[in-house]
mmCIF file of C-alpha atoms and ligand atoms in Angstrom:
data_model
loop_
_atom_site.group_PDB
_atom_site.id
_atom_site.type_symbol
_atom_site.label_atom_id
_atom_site.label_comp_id
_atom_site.label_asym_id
_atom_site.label_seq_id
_atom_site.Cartn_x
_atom_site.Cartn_y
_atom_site.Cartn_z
ATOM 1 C CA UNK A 1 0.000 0.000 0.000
ATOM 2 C CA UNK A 2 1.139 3.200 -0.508
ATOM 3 C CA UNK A 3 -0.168 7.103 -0.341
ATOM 4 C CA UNK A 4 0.560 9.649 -2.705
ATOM 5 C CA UNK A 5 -1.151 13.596 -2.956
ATOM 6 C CA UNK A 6 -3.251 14.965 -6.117
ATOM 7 C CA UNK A 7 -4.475 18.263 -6.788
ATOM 8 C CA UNK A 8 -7.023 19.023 -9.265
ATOM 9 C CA UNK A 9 -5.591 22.613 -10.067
ATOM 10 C CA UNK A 10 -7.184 25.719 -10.471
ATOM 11 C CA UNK A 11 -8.379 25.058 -14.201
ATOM 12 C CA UNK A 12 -9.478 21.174 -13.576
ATOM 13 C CA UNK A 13 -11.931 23.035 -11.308
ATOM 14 C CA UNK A 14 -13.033 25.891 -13.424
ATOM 15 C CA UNK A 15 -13.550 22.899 -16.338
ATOM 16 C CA UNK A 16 -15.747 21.214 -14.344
ATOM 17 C CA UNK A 17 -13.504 18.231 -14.658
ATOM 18 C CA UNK A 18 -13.386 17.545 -10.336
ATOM 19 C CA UNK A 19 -14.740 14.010 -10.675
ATOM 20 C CA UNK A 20 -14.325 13.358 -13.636
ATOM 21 C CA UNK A 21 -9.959 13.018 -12.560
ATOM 22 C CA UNK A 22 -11.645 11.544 -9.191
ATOM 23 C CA UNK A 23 -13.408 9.159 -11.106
ATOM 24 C CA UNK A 24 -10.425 7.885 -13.286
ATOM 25 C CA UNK A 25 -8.766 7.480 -10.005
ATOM 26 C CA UNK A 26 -10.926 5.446 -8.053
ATOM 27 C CA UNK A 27 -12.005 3.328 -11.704
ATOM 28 C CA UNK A 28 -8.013 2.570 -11.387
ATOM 29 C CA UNK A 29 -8.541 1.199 -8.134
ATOM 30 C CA UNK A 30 -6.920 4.291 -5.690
ATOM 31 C CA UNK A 31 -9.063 4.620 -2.838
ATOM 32 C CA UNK A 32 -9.509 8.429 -1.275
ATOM 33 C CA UNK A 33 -8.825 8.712 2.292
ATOM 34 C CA UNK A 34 -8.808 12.610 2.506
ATOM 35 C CA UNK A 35 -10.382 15.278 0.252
ATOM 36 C CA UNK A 36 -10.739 19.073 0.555
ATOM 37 C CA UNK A 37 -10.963 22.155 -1.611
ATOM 38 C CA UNK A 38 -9.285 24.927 -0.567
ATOM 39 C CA UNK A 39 -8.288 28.383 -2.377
ATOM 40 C CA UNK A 40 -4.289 28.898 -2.061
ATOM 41 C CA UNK A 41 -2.968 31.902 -0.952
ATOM 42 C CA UNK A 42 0.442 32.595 -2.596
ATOM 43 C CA UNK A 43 2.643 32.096 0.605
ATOM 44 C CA UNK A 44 0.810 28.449 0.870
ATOM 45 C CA UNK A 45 1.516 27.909 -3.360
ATOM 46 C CA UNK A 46 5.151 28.991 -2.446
ATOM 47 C CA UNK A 47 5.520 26.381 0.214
ATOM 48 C CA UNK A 48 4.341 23.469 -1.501
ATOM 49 C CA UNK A 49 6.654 24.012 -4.615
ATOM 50 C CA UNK A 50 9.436 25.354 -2.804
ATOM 51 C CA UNK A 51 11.477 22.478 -4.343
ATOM 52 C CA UNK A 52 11.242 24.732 -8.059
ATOM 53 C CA UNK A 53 11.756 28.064 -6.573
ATOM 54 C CA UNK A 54 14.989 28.676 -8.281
ATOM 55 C CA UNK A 55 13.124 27.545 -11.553
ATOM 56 C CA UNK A 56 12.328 30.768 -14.159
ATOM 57 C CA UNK A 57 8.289 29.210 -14.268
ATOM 58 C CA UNK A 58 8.383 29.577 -10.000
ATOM 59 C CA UNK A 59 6.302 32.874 -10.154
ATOM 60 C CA UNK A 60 4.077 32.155 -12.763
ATOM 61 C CA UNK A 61 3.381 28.290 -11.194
ATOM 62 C CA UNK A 62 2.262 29.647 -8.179
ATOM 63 C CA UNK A 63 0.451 32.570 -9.679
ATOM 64 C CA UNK A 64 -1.786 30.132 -11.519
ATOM 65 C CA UNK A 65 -2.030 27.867 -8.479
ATOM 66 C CA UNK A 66 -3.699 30.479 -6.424
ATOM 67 C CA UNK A 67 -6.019 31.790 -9.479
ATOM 68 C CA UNK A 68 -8.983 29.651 -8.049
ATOM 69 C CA UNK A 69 -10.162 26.863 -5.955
ATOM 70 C CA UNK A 70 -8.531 23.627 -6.246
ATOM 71 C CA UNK A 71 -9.086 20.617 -4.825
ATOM 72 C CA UNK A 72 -6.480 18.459 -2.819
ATOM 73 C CA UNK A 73 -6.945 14.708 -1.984
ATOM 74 C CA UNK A 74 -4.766 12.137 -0.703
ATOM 75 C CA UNK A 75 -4.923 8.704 -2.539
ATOM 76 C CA UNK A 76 -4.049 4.848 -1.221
ATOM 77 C CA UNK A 77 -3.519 1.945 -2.979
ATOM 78 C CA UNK A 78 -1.207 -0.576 -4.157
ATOM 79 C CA UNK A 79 1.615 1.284 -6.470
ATOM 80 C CA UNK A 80 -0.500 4.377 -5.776
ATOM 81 C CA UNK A 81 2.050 7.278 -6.892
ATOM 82 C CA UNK A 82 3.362 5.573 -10.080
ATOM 83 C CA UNK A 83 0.072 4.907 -10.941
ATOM 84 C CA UNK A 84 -1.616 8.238 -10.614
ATOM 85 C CA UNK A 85 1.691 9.792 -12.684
ATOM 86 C CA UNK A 86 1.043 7.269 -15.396
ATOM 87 C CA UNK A 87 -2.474 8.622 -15.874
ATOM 88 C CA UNK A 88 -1.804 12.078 -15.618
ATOM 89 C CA UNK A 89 0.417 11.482 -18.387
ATOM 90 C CA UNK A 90 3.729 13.759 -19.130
ATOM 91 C CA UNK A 91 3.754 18.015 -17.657
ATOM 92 C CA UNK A 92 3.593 18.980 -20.873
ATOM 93 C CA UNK A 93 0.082 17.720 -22.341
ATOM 94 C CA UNK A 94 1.806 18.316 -25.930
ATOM 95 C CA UNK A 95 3.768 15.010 -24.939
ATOM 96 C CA UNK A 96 1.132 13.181 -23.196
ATOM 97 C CA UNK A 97 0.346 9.650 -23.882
ATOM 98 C CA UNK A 98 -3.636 9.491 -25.064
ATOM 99 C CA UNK A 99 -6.120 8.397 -22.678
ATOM 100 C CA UNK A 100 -4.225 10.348 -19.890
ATOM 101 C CA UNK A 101 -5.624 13.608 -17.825
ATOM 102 C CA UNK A 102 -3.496 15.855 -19.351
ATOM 103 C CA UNK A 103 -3.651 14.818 -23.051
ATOM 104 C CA UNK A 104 -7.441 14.833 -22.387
ATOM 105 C CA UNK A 105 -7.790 18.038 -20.706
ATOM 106 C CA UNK A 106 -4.612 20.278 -20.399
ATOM 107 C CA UNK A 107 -4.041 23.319 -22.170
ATOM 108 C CA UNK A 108 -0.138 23.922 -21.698
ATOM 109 C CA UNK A 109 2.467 22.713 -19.287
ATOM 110 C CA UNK A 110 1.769 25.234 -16.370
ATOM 111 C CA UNK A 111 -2.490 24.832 -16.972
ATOM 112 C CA UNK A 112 -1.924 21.044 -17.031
ATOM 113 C CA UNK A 113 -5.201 20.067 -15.015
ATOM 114 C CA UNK A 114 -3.396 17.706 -12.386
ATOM 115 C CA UNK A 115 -0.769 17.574 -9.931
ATOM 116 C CA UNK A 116 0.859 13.862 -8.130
ATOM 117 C CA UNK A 117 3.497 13.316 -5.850
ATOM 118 C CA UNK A 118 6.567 12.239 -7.960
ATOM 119 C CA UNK A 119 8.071 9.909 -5.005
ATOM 120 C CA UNK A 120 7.344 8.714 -1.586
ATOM 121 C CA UNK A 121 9.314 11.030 0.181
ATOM 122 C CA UNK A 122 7.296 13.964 -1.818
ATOM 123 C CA UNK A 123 4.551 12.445 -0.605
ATOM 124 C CA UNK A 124 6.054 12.219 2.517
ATOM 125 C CA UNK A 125 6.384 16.110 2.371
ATOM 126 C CA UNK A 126 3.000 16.852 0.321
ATOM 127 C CA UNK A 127 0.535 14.950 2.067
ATOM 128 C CA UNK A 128 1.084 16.630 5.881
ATOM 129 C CA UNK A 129 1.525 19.627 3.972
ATOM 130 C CA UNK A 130 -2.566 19.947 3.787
ATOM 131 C CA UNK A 131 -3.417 17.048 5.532
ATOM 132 C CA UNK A 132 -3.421 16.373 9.053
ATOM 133 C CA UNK A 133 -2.438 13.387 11.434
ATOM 134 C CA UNK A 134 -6.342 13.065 12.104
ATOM 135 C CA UNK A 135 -7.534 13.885 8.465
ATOM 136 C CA UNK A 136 -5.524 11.253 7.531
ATOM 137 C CA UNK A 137 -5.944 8.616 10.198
ATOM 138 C CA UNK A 138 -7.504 5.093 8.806
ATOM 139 C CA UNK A 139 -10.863 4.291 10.557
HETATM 140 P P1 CMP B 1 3.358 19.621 -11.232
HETATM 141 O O1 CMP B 1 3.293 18.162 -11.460
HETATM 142 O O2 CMP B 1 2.341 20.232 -10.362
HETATM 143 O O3 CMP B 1 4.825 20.012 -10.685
HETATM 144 C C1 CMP B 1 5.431 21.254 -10.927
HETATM 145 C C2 CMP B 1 4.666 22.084 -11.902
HETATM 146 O O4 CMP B 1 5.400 23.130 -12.504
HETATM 147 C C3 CMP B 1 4.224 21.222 -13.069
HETATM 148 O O5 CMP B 1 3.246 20.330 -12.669
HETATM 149 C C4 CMP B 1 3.811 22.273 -14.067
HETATM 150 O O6 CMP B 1 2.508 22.755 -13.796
HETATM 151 C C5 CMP B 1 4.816 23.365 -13.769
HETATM 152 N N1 CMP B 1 5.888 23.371 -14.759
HETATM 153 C C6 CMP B 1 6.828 22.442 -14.949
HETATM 154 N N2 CMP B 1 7.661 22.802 -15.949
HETATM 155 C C7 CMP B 1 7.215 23.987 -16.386
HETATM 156 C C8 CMP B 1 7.657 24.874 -17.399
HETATM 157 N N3 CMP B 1 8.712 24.605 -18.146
HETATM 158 N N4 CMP B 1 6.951 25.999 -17.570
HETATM 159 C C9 CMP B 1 5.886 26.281 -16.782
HETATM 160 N N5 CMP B 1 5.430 25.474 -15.796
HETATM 161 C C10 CMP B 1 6.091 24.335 -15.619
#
């Protein structure tokens, strides 16, 4: 078993797209074991991706992250953060497989719909990042 965090992003929401990529997810057999929306502030869009903030995109990433509502979830399941990367598909939708999220839905490689922990110890970082002990706590 294993946990990783999505986030449908700012756009996902404004597309109307929420369960659809929740759908997807649980049809793939990820179970959700926390959910929220929640509107960013920049500060909080800084923290998460504080990992790219020597990257030239770093303003603009968490401009757009803070445009709107998203909605954050952690997922569990067997394999669960390769898995929800190989349905997202690639950053850049351009370069996404078909079938995925972001060949599906994504505009360009900041708007690209969907976020997912790239390795357990991001999810290690991500998940407590909007999630608490309690939030998170099997029942
Ligand atoms: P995400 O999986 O959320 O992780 C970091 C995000 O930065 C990524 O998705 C994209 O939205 C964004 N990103 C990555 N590379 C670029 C780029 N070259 N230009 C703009 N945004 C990018």
């Amino acid at each position: 078993m294993e946990r990783t965090l999505s986030i449908v992003k700012p756009d996902g929401v404004r597309k109307n797209i929420v369960g659809e990529v929740i759908g997807r997810f649980e049809k793939a057999g990820l179970q959700v074991i926390a959910l929220k929306m929640a509107h960013l502030s920049k500060a909080e869009a800084e923290g998460f991706y504080a990992v790219h903030s020597k990257r030239p995109f770093f303003g603009s990433l968490t401009e757009f992250m803070c445009s709107g509502p998203v909605v954050l979830m952690a997922l569990e399941g067997p394999d669960a953060i390769k898995k929800v990367r190989d349905m997202m598909g690639a950053t850049d939708p351009a370069k996404a497989a078909q079938g995925t999220i972001r060949k599906d839905f994504a505009d360009s490689i900041e708007s690209n719909i969907v976020h997912g922990s790239d390795a357990p110890e991001t999810a290690g970082f991500e998940i407590p990042y909007f999630f608490s002990a309690l939030e998170t706590m099997r029942r």
